[in-house]
Amino acid sequence: MCGIIGYIGSRKAYPILIKGLHRLEYRGYDSAGCALISEEDSDLHIYKAKGKVADLESAAKGKDCSGTIGIAHTRWATHGVPSEVNAHPHVSETGNLTLVHNGIIENYSTLREQLKKHGYHFQSETDTEVLVQLIEYVMSKTGEDLATSVRVALKSVFGAYAIAVIDRRHPDMLVCARRSSPLAIGIVDGDGEFFLASDASPIAEYTKHIVYLKDEEVGVIERGKHLKVYDLNGAETEAEVKEIDLDLSMLDHEGFPHFMLKEIFDQPNVLKDCMQGRIVESPYSHSPQVILSAVTSNRRRLLRARRIVIVSCGTSWHAGLIGKQLLEHFCRIPVEVAYASEFRYSDPVIEPDDVVVAISQSGETADTLAAIQQAKSQGAFVYGIVNGVGSSIARESDTGTYIHVGPEIGVASTKAFTGQVVVLTMIALALGMAKGTVEQDEYEQTIRELIQIPEKINRVLEQNDKIKQLASRFTFAHNFLYLGRGWNYPVALEGALKLKEISYIHAEGYPAAEMKHGPIALVDAEMPVVFIATHHKLYQKIVSNMQEVISRHGRIIAIVTEGDEQVKGMVEDVIEIPETLACLAPLLSVVPLQLLSYHVAVAKGLDVDQPRNLAKSVTVE
Ligand code: G6P
């Protein structure tokens, strides 16, 4: 969480920093700030505001924003409430240095006490302020330059950081460093112009050439010179320049009122992109087949797996629950699904042949990253399913498949979920075929149905107005229950999470049959109950569960298969989705739930894309 950005070059830094902060705002948005070294008086000018980047723009309006070097930050509070004084950049005792930080300094209170004894004063409640003071302390004691002082100071620091620091006495230098929090440096060839940011999205419009700093590397950026990268001991390391290809149109609303709605409507097209080149017609059988390079090139290693452990968080964990069913069904391999935050501290049993699958939209979630590092250290083979190209989890994995759904900006994940499920389906099919655990007919039928999913999602999206109208009648609720079974049980969890995240209505997802063991006590006329009751083998059982709710006057919203007359005869609010295979039903049944939560939140007048207290990318524990 928190987004940082920096610029040094010949252009005015301020507009670049502000535009970049807007792109990074998904990482946190409770306060923002920027620091520039002025062209007019060569001094540091720092502007901060509680609230969003737009509030920072108001705070800086009419002030000196003339610098061609600057750093900026958008915050998601960890230590210290959201306020102007806790907003970054933070400034050193002498006022010479200023710094922005993403991460958590775990030993900050010890460092702070030590620095206080040396006469340092602290203005904020943040962990970050110790960093800038510590760097200054090292500088004053050793007489070293900024780059060396940063390096030395970071040796005393425990925790996670991506930092950028500037010194008002050296307006041609910007120093940055990372450990466990991401940092990308964009290089404009030949111009000595540099951009740095928490991800490539604010950089991509200026250059395709990116260096992703590795853990415990320090980048020294000097105007007009080449980037230099060092380890914490001062040895120069090689900066590997990667070429990125980011579709910038994905970073705009494109006529939709919110990113979330745009991303829900993106799904048909991005899922086609996700399957592109991976589902191909076989020249021999004239039937489509799945070809995933990660499965092909690691075939022997994957076939050895006697167990798969999926680690992930949030929505990606829900995709993992569907992945378990897919992999067990098609590959007959036992699969466990763990919250990454639990797995990493659980002293996990990892056998030599185990495969750990990490699912992450951002590729930066701190717990998921730590979980795979833990698994790798115990000998597991790690397969990443990631959206963030070049992200930490993608780089840390032994192999992987990108979901390729384009940047997801809305904090509530939508298209990443369906992209993850599509990739999991393709992996299960490819691996099942390699293992011989899936029949040719079922393999071909599943692929043919998978290809139809984007068009079928379009048919669900055509009901947007109907779902909007329905949602407007449910804004009164304080609680919602979501019930599903089998393949649709994870969808019930995901539907409940979507509602909680953006409408602040308490919602629980449950396996429908478990309702009798507790949640049914909550059911009354005030309790909307969403049933996902598509036409599969447990259909009649879930219809019975529905009767139990009706008998207790619960208000049902039912997601059913097109043409379902039985449920339509029982309940008023029914949303139909096209018929598909049971294992692919989540790809359709989740879409009306995404729209339902979106429209409930909009009807309540809430900030859909930036809900309170949440952040898109959780880079702290
Ligand atoms: C945050 C986001 C969720 C996301 C979760 C895991 O909580 O708000 O949308 O599902 O992190 O993130 P990841 O990037 O690892 O999928």
XYZ file of C-alpha atoms and ligand atoms in Angstrom:
637
model
C 0.000 0.000 0.000
C 0.977 3.613 -0.470
C 2.216 4.755 -3.837
C 5.461 6.602 -4.412
C 6.708 8.454 -7.457
C 9.773 10.472 -8.363
C 11.076 12.424 -11.332
C 14.332 14.015 -12.440
C 14.914 15.469 -15.886
C 14.385 18.613 -17.889
C 10.593 18.843 -17.628
C 8.611 20.343 -14.774
C 8.277 17.578 -12.202
C 4.993 18.645 -10.583
C 2.506 17.707 -13.363
C 4.296 14.381 -13.840
C 4.142 13.629 -10.124
C 0.464 14.554 -9.826
C -0.555 12.531 -12.871
C 1.461 9.608 -11.525
C -0.133 9.887 -8.092
C -3.560 9.675 -9.686
C -2.490 6.416 -11.351
C -1.161 5.115 -8.036
C -4.115 6.268 -5.986
C -5.508 2.730 -5.993
C -2.695 1.899 -3.539
C -3.971 4.269 -0.884
C -5.779 7.559 -0.770
C -6.042 8.928 2.737
C -3.451 11.683 2.296
C -0.936 12.810 -0.277
C 2.117 15.009 -0.602
C 4.966 16.077 -2.852
C 8.369 17.727 -2.561
C 10.122 19.729 -5.262
C 13.452 21.506 -5.378
C 12.478 24.864 -6.825
C 14.079 26.319 -9.953
C 13.354 29.772 -8.566
C 14.903 29.732 -5.102
C 16.709 26.345 -5.137
C 14.921 25.414 -1.933
C 12.667 22.517 -1.018
C 8.945 23.126 -1.438
C 6.677 20.596 0.197
C 2.908 20.426 -0.145
C 0.654 17.996 1.691
C -3.024 17.378 2.202
C -5.245 15.024 4.101
C -7.509 13.249 1.631
C -7.009 12.452 -2.018
C -4.570 13.615 -4.665
C -7.146 16.202 -5.762
C -6.849 17.736 -2.268
C -3.088 17.930 -2.703
C -3.608 19.727 -6.006
C -5.774 22.292 -4.222
C -3.121 22.704 -1.524
C -0.371 23.318 -4.103
C -2.429 25.632 -6.300
C -0.736 28.968 -6.927
C 2.444 27.907 -5.082
C 5.963 27.464 -6.411
C 5.884 24.197 -8.378
C 8.812 25.046 -10.592
C 11.231 22.172 -9.874
C 12.520 19.636 -12.361
C 13.220 17.159 -9.561
C 10.639 15.898 -7.117
C 9.127 13.045 -5.157
C 5.525 12.396 -4.163
C 3.370 9.964 -2.218
C -0.207 8.803 -1.789
C -0.778 7.185 1.579
C -2.634 4.271 3.132
C -2.118 4.823 6.841
C -0.351 2.181 8.924
C 1.406 4.110 11.714
C -0.403 7.337 12.511
C -3.835 8.557 11.498
C -4.415 10.104 8.083
C -3.423 13.760 8.552
C -1.302 16.436 6.969
C 1.485 15.986 9.499
C 1.633 12.218 8.948
C 1.488 12.575 5.159
C 4.739 12.062 3.250
C 7.248 13.422 2.247
C 8.923 13.615 5.646
C 11.791 15.992 6.272
C 15.046 15.581 8.209
C 16.056 17.621 11.249
C 18.055 20.182 9.230
C 15.438 20.380 6.501
C 17.983 19.224 3.921
C 16.591 15.786 3.154
C 13.088 14.691 2.313
C 11.789 11.181 1.724
C 8.751 9.150 0.660
C 8.237 5.559 1.746
C 6.008 2.569 1.032
C 6.237 -0.280 3.565
C 6.646 -0.639 7.313
C 9.806 -0.081 9.346
C 9.394 -2.665 12.089
C 12.142 -1.396 14.407
C 11.132 2.235 14.040
C 10.454 2.824 17.734
C 13.934 1.650 18.771
C 15.542 3.770 16.068
C 13.390 6.715 17.028
C 14.445 6.535 20.683
C 18.094 6.322 19.687
C 17.807 9.282 17.343
C 15.988 11.328 19.973
C 18.982 10.836 22.240
C 21.110 12.388 19.502
C 18.896 15.472 19.451
C 16.511 14.554 16.653
C 12.926 15.752 16.925
C 9.951 13.992 15.437
C 6.890 15.727 14.066
C 4.768 12.780 12.968
C 3.516 9.474 14.366
C 4.846 7.572 11.360
C 7.481 4.863 11.139
C 8.777 6.617 8.018
C 10.139 9.694 9.712
C 12.916 7.669 11.362
C 14.290 6.796 7.930
C 14.932 10.342 6.826
C 16.376 11.228 10.233
C 18.572 8.144 10.266
C 19.961 8.896 6.809
C 20.777 12.426 7.925
C 22.368 11.137 11.106
C 24.613 8.758 9.114
C 25.482 11.582 6.734
C 26.454 13.934 9.542
C 28.523 11.307 11.368
C 30.350 9.854 8.358
C 30.506 12.806 6.004
C 29.437 10.446 3.216
C 27.274 11.440 0.267
C 23.533 10.800 0.054
C 23.782 7.470 -1.763
C 26.245 5.972 0.714
C 24.338 7.331 3.701
C 21.104 5.760 2.442
C 22.880 2.442 1.990
C 24.459 2.498 5.428
C 21.275 3.643 7.157
C 19.219 0.882 5.551
C 21.513 -1.733 7.068
C 20.030 -0.880 10.475
C 16.455 -1.144 9.324
C 14.104 -4.125 9.726
C 10.938 -4.314 7.698
C 9.757 -3.390 4.234
C 10.531 -0.308 2.242
C 10.493 1.312 -1.142
C 11.905 4.808 -0.681
C 12.902 7.835 -2.683
C 14.963 10.601 -1.115
C 16.295 13.944 -2.296
C 18.669 16.510 -0.789
C 18.003 20.210 -1.343
C 21.760 20.840 -1.626
C 22.001 18.387 -4.550
C 19.181 19.118 -6.979
C 20.636 16.744 -9.572
C 20.389 13.567 -7.546
C 17.619 11.227 -6.448
C 18.330 8.080 -4.442
C 15.920 5.172 -4.109
C 15.950 1.704 -2.560
C 13.703 -1.251 -1.904
C 13.141 -4.285 0.271
C 9.878 -6.253 -0.073
C 8.010 -3.272 -1.544
C 8.076 -2.734 -5.291
C 9.977 -0.004 -7.108
C 10.273 0.558 -10.848
C 12.665 3.037 -12.481
C 11.848 4.283 -15.981
C 14.750 5.376 -18.152
C 14.455 7.701 -21.134
C 17.411 6.633 -23.255
C 19.982 9.262 -24.007
C 18.186 12.048 -22.141
C 19.300 11.292 -18.607
C 15.657 11.626 -17.606
C 14.282 9.222 -15.005
C 10.933 8.307 -13.492
C 10.434 6.078 -10.515
C 7.221 4.663 -9.142
C 5.640 1.847 -7.176
C 4.551 0.265 -10.456
C 5.031 0.962 -14.128
C 1.612 2.541 -14.737
C 2.707 6.158 -14.128
C 5.881 5.622 -16.163
C 4.596 3.788 -19.234
C 3.567 6.888 -21.177
C 7.110 8.297 -21.014
C 9.252 5.229 -21.605
C 9.042 1.473 -22.132
C 12.421 0.862 -20.507
C 12.089 -0.130 -16.879
C 14.474 -1.393 -14.233
C 12.755 -3.183 -11.346
C 14.985 -2.775 -8.306
C 15.629 -6.025 -6.462
C 15.500 -6.454 -2.700
C 18.174 -4.503 -0.858
C 19.287 -2.606 -3.920
C 19.907 1.132 -3.944
C 19.398 3.101 -7.165
C 21.411 6.272 -7.651
C 19.858 8.513 -10.242
C 21.735 11.575 -11.440
C 20.415 14.029 -13.965
C 22.002 13.400 -17.359
C 23.958 10.338 -16.212
C 23.453 6.573 -16.299
C 21.503 4.822 -13.561
C 23.763 3.102 -11.029
C 22.540 0.296 -8.784
C 24.339 -0.956 -5.672
C 23.731 -3.582 -3.036
C 23.696 -2.535 0.620
C 27.421 -3.275 0.874
C 28.219 -0.802 -1.872
C 29.043 -3.305 -4.622
C 27.669 -2.202 -7.981
C 25.080 -4.593 -9.414
C 23.743 -4.913 -12.927
C 20.553 -3.000 -13.661
C 18.514 -5.241 -15.916
C 16.426 -3.103 -18.274
C 13.077 -4.657 -19.194
C 10.796 -3.546 -21.994
C 7.204 -3.149 -20.888
C 4.098 -3.026 -22.989
C 1.195 -1.472 -21.100
C -2.126 -0.653 -22.735
C -2.613 2.915 -21.504
C -6.254 3.027 -22.576
C -6.893 0.574 -19.713
C -5.886 3.325 -17.283
C -8.902 5.491 -18.156
C -12.616 5.172 -17.386
C -13.429 5.308 -21.111
C -16.857 6.809 -20.625
C -17.880 4.675 -17.653
C -18.672 6.518 -14.404
C -16.287 4.290 -12.432
C -13.340 1.988 -13.061
C -15.223 -0.832 -11.378
C -18.099 -0.692 -13.867
C -15.678 -0.375 -16.769
C -13.735 -3.372 -15.528
C -16.914 -5.448 -15.122
C -17.777 -4.586 -18.727
C -14.167 -5.253 -19.828
C -14.569 -8.919 -18.947
C -15.731 -10.344 -22.286
C -12.830 -8.751 -24.158
C -10.084 -9.310 -21.614
C -11.049 -12.943 -21.126
C -10.655 -13.389 -24.878
C -7.182 -11.820 -24.519
C -6.475 -14.199 -21.658
C -7.288 -17.221 -23.843
C -5.618 -15.769 -26.936
C -2.792 -17.982 -28.185
C -3.419 -20.442 -25.374
C -6.519 -22.108 -26.774
C -5.612 -23.132 -30.276
C -7.078 -25.345 -32.968
C -5.205 -28.626 -33.187
C -3.922 -29.261 -36.731
C -4.485 -33.009 -36.197
C -7.902 -33.370 -34.633
C -9.538 -30.070 -35.730
C -10.537 -29.630 -32.133
C -9.234 -26.881 -29.867
C -6.594 -27.568 -27.275
C -4.984 -25.685 -24.424
C -1.308 -24.934 -24.784
C 0.284 -23.161 -21.840
C 4.020 -22.689 -22.111
C 4.427 -22.920 -18.330
C 2.775 -26.350 -18.298
C 4.563 -27.591 -21.412
C 8.018 -26.523 -20.302
C 7.612 -27.799 -16.739
C 5.602 -30.888 -17.648
C 7.758 -33.387 -15.828
C 8.003 -31.318 -12.679
C 4.255 -30.694 -12.569
C 3.423 -34.348 -13.251
C 5.492 -35.324 -10.231
C 3.251 -33.261 -7.916
C 1.403 -35.371 -5.404
C -0.120 -32.304 -3.790
C -0.799 -28.717 -4.790
C -1.072 -25.886 -2.280
C -2.716 -22.673 -3.456
C -1.750 -19.513 -1.549
C -3.478 -16.166 -2.028
C -5.513 -13.422 -0.342
C -8.898 -11.749 -0.760
C -10.611 -12.257 -4.081
C -7.625 -14.242 -5.349
C -8.237 -16.697 -2.498
C -11.794 -17.155 -3.726
C -10.437 -17.901 -7.210
C -8.148 -20.404 -5.475
C -11.172 -22.237 -4.026
C -12.509 -22.677 -7.552
C -9.011 -23.669 -8.676
C -9.001 -26.450 -6.096
C -12.172 -27.919 -7.551
C -10.872 -27.575 -11.115
C -7.502 -29.175 -10.383
C -8.988 -31.984 -8.321
C -11.656 -32.676 -10.941
C -9.444 -32.632 -14.037
C -6.063 -33.694 -12.600
C -7.032 -35.853 -9.606
C -4.373 -34.175 -7.469
C -5.274 -33.219 -3.888
C -5.277 -29.450 -3.500
C -5.182 -27.305 -0.369
C -6.084 -23.637 -0.421
C -4.440 -21.464 2.210
C -4.648 -17.811 3.109
C -1.102 -16.660 2.386
C -1.034 -14.735 5.670
C -1.766 -17.935 7.605
C 0.358 -20.256 5.508
C 3.541 -18.216 5.974
C 3.431 -18.507 9.772
C 1.944 -21.999 10.001
C 5.173 -23.997 9.891
C 3.817 -25.615 6.721
C 4.657 -29.175 5.760
C 6.155 -29.014 2.279
C 7.116 -32.277 0.591
C 9.808 -32.259 -2.093
C 7.375 -32.807 -4.981
C 4.791 -30.262 -3.847
C 3.731 -27.497 -6.173
C 2.675 -24.189 -4.652
C 0.384 -22.062 -6.796
C 0.367 -18.356 -5.933
C -2.593 -16.340 -7.212
C -2.339 -12.568 -7.135
C -3.795 -9.782 -9.215
C -1.136 -7.242 -8.288
C 1.719 -9.682 -7.871
C 2.790 -7.532 -4.931
C 0.696 -8.714 -1.976
C 3.180 -8.936 0.892
C 1.720 -12.084 2.460
C 1.508 -13.987 -0.826
C 5.061 -13.002 -1.684
C 6.317 -14.116 1.722
C 4.352 -17.380 1.449
C 6.054 -18.353 -1.805
C 9.449 -17.355 -0.479
C 8.790 -19.624 2.486
C 7.597 -22.462 0.215
C 10.612 -22.102 -2.079
C 12.997 -22.173 0.849
C 11.443 -25.536 1.766
C 11.932 -26.890 -1.744
C 8.524 -26.337 -3.342
C 8.126 -25.507 -7.000
C 6.155 -22.252 -7.342
C 3.673 -21.562 -10.131
C 2.450 -17.934 -10.238
C -0.911 -16.833 -11.617
C -0.500 -13.094 -11.748
C -1.830 -10.039 -13.549
C 0.956 -7.547 -12.723
C 3.536 -8.117 -15.446
C 7.057 -8.061 -14.022
C 5.684 -7.885 -10.473
C 7.516 -9.320 -7.462
C 5.442 -12.533 -7.330
C 5.847 -13.055 -11.076
C 9.595 -12.692 -10.719
C 9.818 -14.835 -7.601
C 7.826 -17.745 -9.105
C 9.600 -20.662 -10.816
C 7.097 -20.506 -13.635
C 3.725 -18.952 -14.236
C 0.885 -17.819 -16.424
C -0.146 -14.192 -16.648
C -3.875 -13.603 -16.668
C -3.452 -10.697 -19.125
C -6.645 -8.823 -18.225
C -4.967 -5.397 -18.258
C -4.528 -3.061 -15.280
C -7.301 -3.334 -12.709
C -7.786 0.002 -10.970
C -11.085 -0.336 -9.066
C -10.257 -1.500 -5.568
C -12.930 -4.206 -5.721
C -11.470 -6.883 -7.959
C -13.692 -8.041 -10.828
C -12.015 -8.889 -14.115
C -8.946 -10.230 -12.329
C -11.154 -12.816 -10.600
C -12.654 -14.130 -13.823
C -9.198 -13.993 -15.469
C -7.766 -16.071 -12.640
C -10.555 -18.632 -12.975
C -10.014 -18.855 -16.745
C -6.273 -19.421 -16.236
C -6.926 -22.033 -13.539
C -9.322 -23.796 -15.917
C -6.703 -23.819 -18.667
C -4.016 -25.114 -16.290
C -6.311 -27.873 -15.014
C -7.187 -28.907 -18.563
C -3.590 -28.835 -19.820
C -2.264 -30.708 -16.817
C -5.183 -33.146 -16.785
C -4.481 -33.962 -20.433
C -0.777 -34.439 -19.708
C -1.638 -36.736 -16.804
C -4.309 -38.629 -18.691
C -6.883 -37.882 -16.000
C -9.359 -36.133 -18.267
C -11.325 -37.835 -21.010
C -10.840 -36.417 -24.505
C -14.584 -35.684 -24.828
C -14.805 -33.756 -21.591
C -11.570 -31.923 -22.422
C -12.876 -30.791 -25.784
C -16.337 -29.954 -24.497
C -14.911 -27.840 -21.661
C -12.657 -25.924 -24.030
C -15.513 -25.308 -26.454
C -17.658 -24.009 -23.605
C -14.795 -21.878 -22.250
C -14.495 -20.181 -25.627
C -18.216 -19.285 -25.379
C -17.871 -17.653 -21.953
C -17.069 -14.082 -23.157
C -20.240 -14.005 -25.302
C -22.282 -15.414 -22.429
C -20.910 -12.751 -20.075
C -22.126 -10.182 -22.618
C -25.615 -11.621 -22.209
C -25.378 -11.203 -18.437
C -24.159 -7.618 -18.879
C -27.241 -6.856 -20.984
C -29.195 -7.138 -17.731
C -27.276 -4.260 -16.154
C -30.305 -1.935 -16.050
C -32.476 -4.599 -14.489
C -29.845 -5.297 -11.814
C -29.478 -1.563 -11.165
C -33.201 -1.283 -10.602
C -33.181 -4.308 -8.316
C -30.194 -2.963 -6.351
C -31.997 0.311 -5.648
C -34.553 -1.661 -3.589
C -31.923 -3.223 -1.334
C -29.964 -0.233 -0.047
C -31.918 -0.416 3.240
C -30.220 -3.651 4.299
C -27.656 -3.848 7.082
C -26.860 -7.502 6.401
C -26.868 -9.811 3.392
C -26.437 -13.545 3.162
C -24.971 -15.172 0.032
C -25.508 -18.897 -0.419
C -24.157 -21.288 -3.018
C -22.985 -24.877 -3.264
C -20.202 -26.745 -5.006
C -18.737 -24.664 -7.803
C -20.889 -21.717 -6.736
C -19.882 -21.713 -3.078
C -16.731 -19.599 -3.710
C -18.953 -17.291 -5.785
C -21.149 -16.777 -2.712
C -18.028 -15.759 -0.769
C -16.934 -13.447 -3.549
C -20.395 -11.860 -3.888
C -20.457 -11.159 -0.143
C -16.937 -9.699 -0.222
C -17.824 -7.396 -3.133
C -20.821 -6.020 -1.241
C -18.872 -5.509 1.997
C -15.967 -3.807 0.267
C -17.851 -1.078 -1.509
C -21.271 -0.686 0.107
C -20.214 -1.222 3.756
C -23.129 -3.616 4.232
C -22.210 -6.605 6.331
C -22.439 -9.705 4.174
C -21.597 -13.340 4.702
C -21.059 -16.054 2.135
C -21.931 -19.576 3.173
C -22.320 -23.039 1.668
C -26.099 -23.189 1.285
C -26.577 -26.431 3.216
C -24.598 -25.068 6.164
C -27.174 -22.314 6.556
C -29.143 -24.614 8.851
C -26.227 -24.690 11.280
C -26.321 -21.041 12.246
C -27.066 -18.320 9.696
C -30.721 -19.325 9.397
C -31.180 -17.808 12.860
C -30.552 -14.406 11.263
C -33.144 -14.746 8.522
C -36.171 -12.440 8.723
C -37.967 -10.000 6.459
C -35.071 -7.553 6.775
C -32.478 -10.024 5.556
C -31.817 -10.254 1.802
C -30.523 -13.703 0.891
C -28.778 -14.148 -2.437
C -28.957 -17.701 -3.755
C -26.747 -18.873 -6.576
C -28.918 -21.675 -7.879
C -27.794 -22.583 -11.358
C -28.765 -25.877 -13.013
C -26.322 -28.442 -11.673
C -26.440 -31.622 -9.691
C -27.192 -29.855 -6.385
C -29.915 -27.675 -7.902
C -32.894 -29.367 -6.198
C -31.115 -29.297 -2.857
C -30.479 -25.572 -3.099
C -34.118 -25.031 -4.102
C -35.052 -26.756 -0.807
C -32.729 -24.359 1.045
C -34.573 -21.536 -0.675
C -37.902 -22.861 0.611
C -36.478 -22.806 4.124
C -35.658 -19.101 3.744
C -39.052 -18.305 2.187
C -40.755 -19.979 5.181
C -38.913 -17.514 7.418
C -39.862 -14.473 5.281
C -36.330 -13.867 4.013
C -36.089 -11.691 0.874
C -34.476 -13.764 -1.849
C -32.504 -12.677 -4.879
C -31.845 -15.757 -7.026
C -29.237 -16.257 -9.714
C -30.565 -19.026 -11.941
C -29.983 -20.613 -15.326
C -31.938 -19.149 -18.258
C -35.316 -20.792 -18.598
C -35.580 -21.827 -14.938
C -39.304 -21.801 -14.222
C -39.250 -23.463 -10.813
C -37.366 -20.707 -8.952
C -39.163 -17.980 -10.914
C -42.379 -19.409 -9.563
C -41.063 -19.136 -6.012
C -39.303 -15.762 -5.769
C -39.750 -12.336 -7.240
C -36.158 -11.211 -7.821
C -34.496 -13.512 -10.294
C -31.468 -12.882 -12.495
C -30.896 -15.374 -15.291
C -27.528 -16.391 -16.636
C -26.868 -18.526 -19.728
C -26.502 -22.280 -19.430
C -22.941 -23.572 -19.227
C -20.967 -26.450 -17.736
C -21.056 -26.672 -13.941
C -17.304 -26.055 -13.657
C -17.570 -22.844 -15.701
C -20.712 -21.517 -13.997
C -18.721 -19.270 -11.582
C -17.475 -17.250 -14.572
C -21.078 -16.275 -15.274
C -22.736 -16.352 -11.862
C -20.225 -13.906 -10.352
C -21.032 -11.180 -12.894
C -24.554 -10.277 -11.639
C -23.119 -10.217 -8.097
C -20.421 -7.757 -9.181
C -23.114 -5.562 -10.739
C -25.401 -5.907 -7.715
C -22.747 -4.693 -5.279
C -21.711 -1.909 -7.655
C -25.248 -0.571 -8.002
C -26.040 -0.875 -4.286
C -22.913 1.183 -3.499
C -23.698 3.788 -6.158
C -27.295 4.048 -4.935
C -25.936 4.660 -1.435
C -23.761 7.465 -2.819
C -20.481 5.773 -1.903
C -17.051 6.017 -3.481
C -17.017 2.790 -5.457
C -13.466 2.896 -6.793
C -11.856 4.038 -3.566
C -13.829 2.557 -0.671
C -12.868 3.607 2.822
C -9.957 1.886 4.582
C -9.112 -0.396 1.652
C -6.260 -0.393 -0.815
C -5.826 -2.262 -4.046
C -2.361 -3.529 -3.422
C -1.599 -4.695 0.097
C 2.159 -4.500 0.369
C 2.256 -4.610 4.157
C 1.484 -7.517 6.469
C -6.653 -6.407 -1.561
C -7.557 -6.015 -2.705
C -8.359 -7.226 -3.166
C -7.428 -8.374 -3.528
C -6.477 -8.698 -2.383
C -5.383 -9.644 -2.848
O -7.421 -6.710 -0.445
O -8.429 -4.969 -2.326
O -9.133 -6.871 -4.294
O -8.191 -9.497 -3.842
O -5.824 -7.514 -1.918
O -4.603 -8.977 -3.796
P -3.808 -9.650 -4.957
O -3.229 -8.490 -5.727
O -2.744 -10.492 -4.323
O -4.738 -10.458 -5.766
